Amino acid sequence: MIFFGAKYQFYLGEEASQTFEMIPYLIFVTIFPILIGMLLRLPKLIIEVKDKKRWTFDWLKLVAIGIPALYIALLPVMPFTLAGTRLLFAKEVMLTDNTTLITTAGIVFGYVLLDILKK
């Protein structure tokens, strides 16, 4: 699946360079790492669902790890919003084109998204 994602990302990048239509490429770059992070956490979540315990929500992990990771993961899409260029560190991350940071933040957010549900 990851190989398919890299291949499709390359295709979208080539298409964007020819047509100057960046939105599909940026949406894929944003959403795909989040899905990968969720898939990494899914087996443990399935095991936890089989247990018959009461569910809780870890607010601290969401606020301390999830929201900053989501903020960094959404930075490629921010220039296309009204307040996107006025956000904290948005210009710096967008100008450096640091895809490793954005991909890692997306994977972390996807993992944390399923990890904040606890039994």
Steps between C-alpha positions, in 0.01 A plus 500: 500500500783738578656427161167579336484824700846608389419417141171690511668796673759512223223489239311784672823701524565459129142594420523806723821614332334480159157645579589722799211340691659446842191424711473122427871452564494695827189324626662163431825604670293604803253211527714198406742516798204537739348183355833317534520605866147374559586168333803462727279533808204298369614148607540606863165682488330183376650306790381768744148496352471128573546571874180584682608810694385858530640745241673824595645789303856626556463879470858570603646291217265667252598851611872436552575278199199477270417865437861612432551200269177583316609862466831399341332237280251757365764762416522407129131584457515823703608739219167430332302622800431860596711511815756242387800725457445679830523189715795434730797338317287446188725694264819342631378143456343573162814671367733219605276239334579259780294198398665276759373717786151519352484127431623412848249737659221341295598149608523611864157665484341193340649276768398734783150532355436133571719491812304761697215253535593296806343224702 
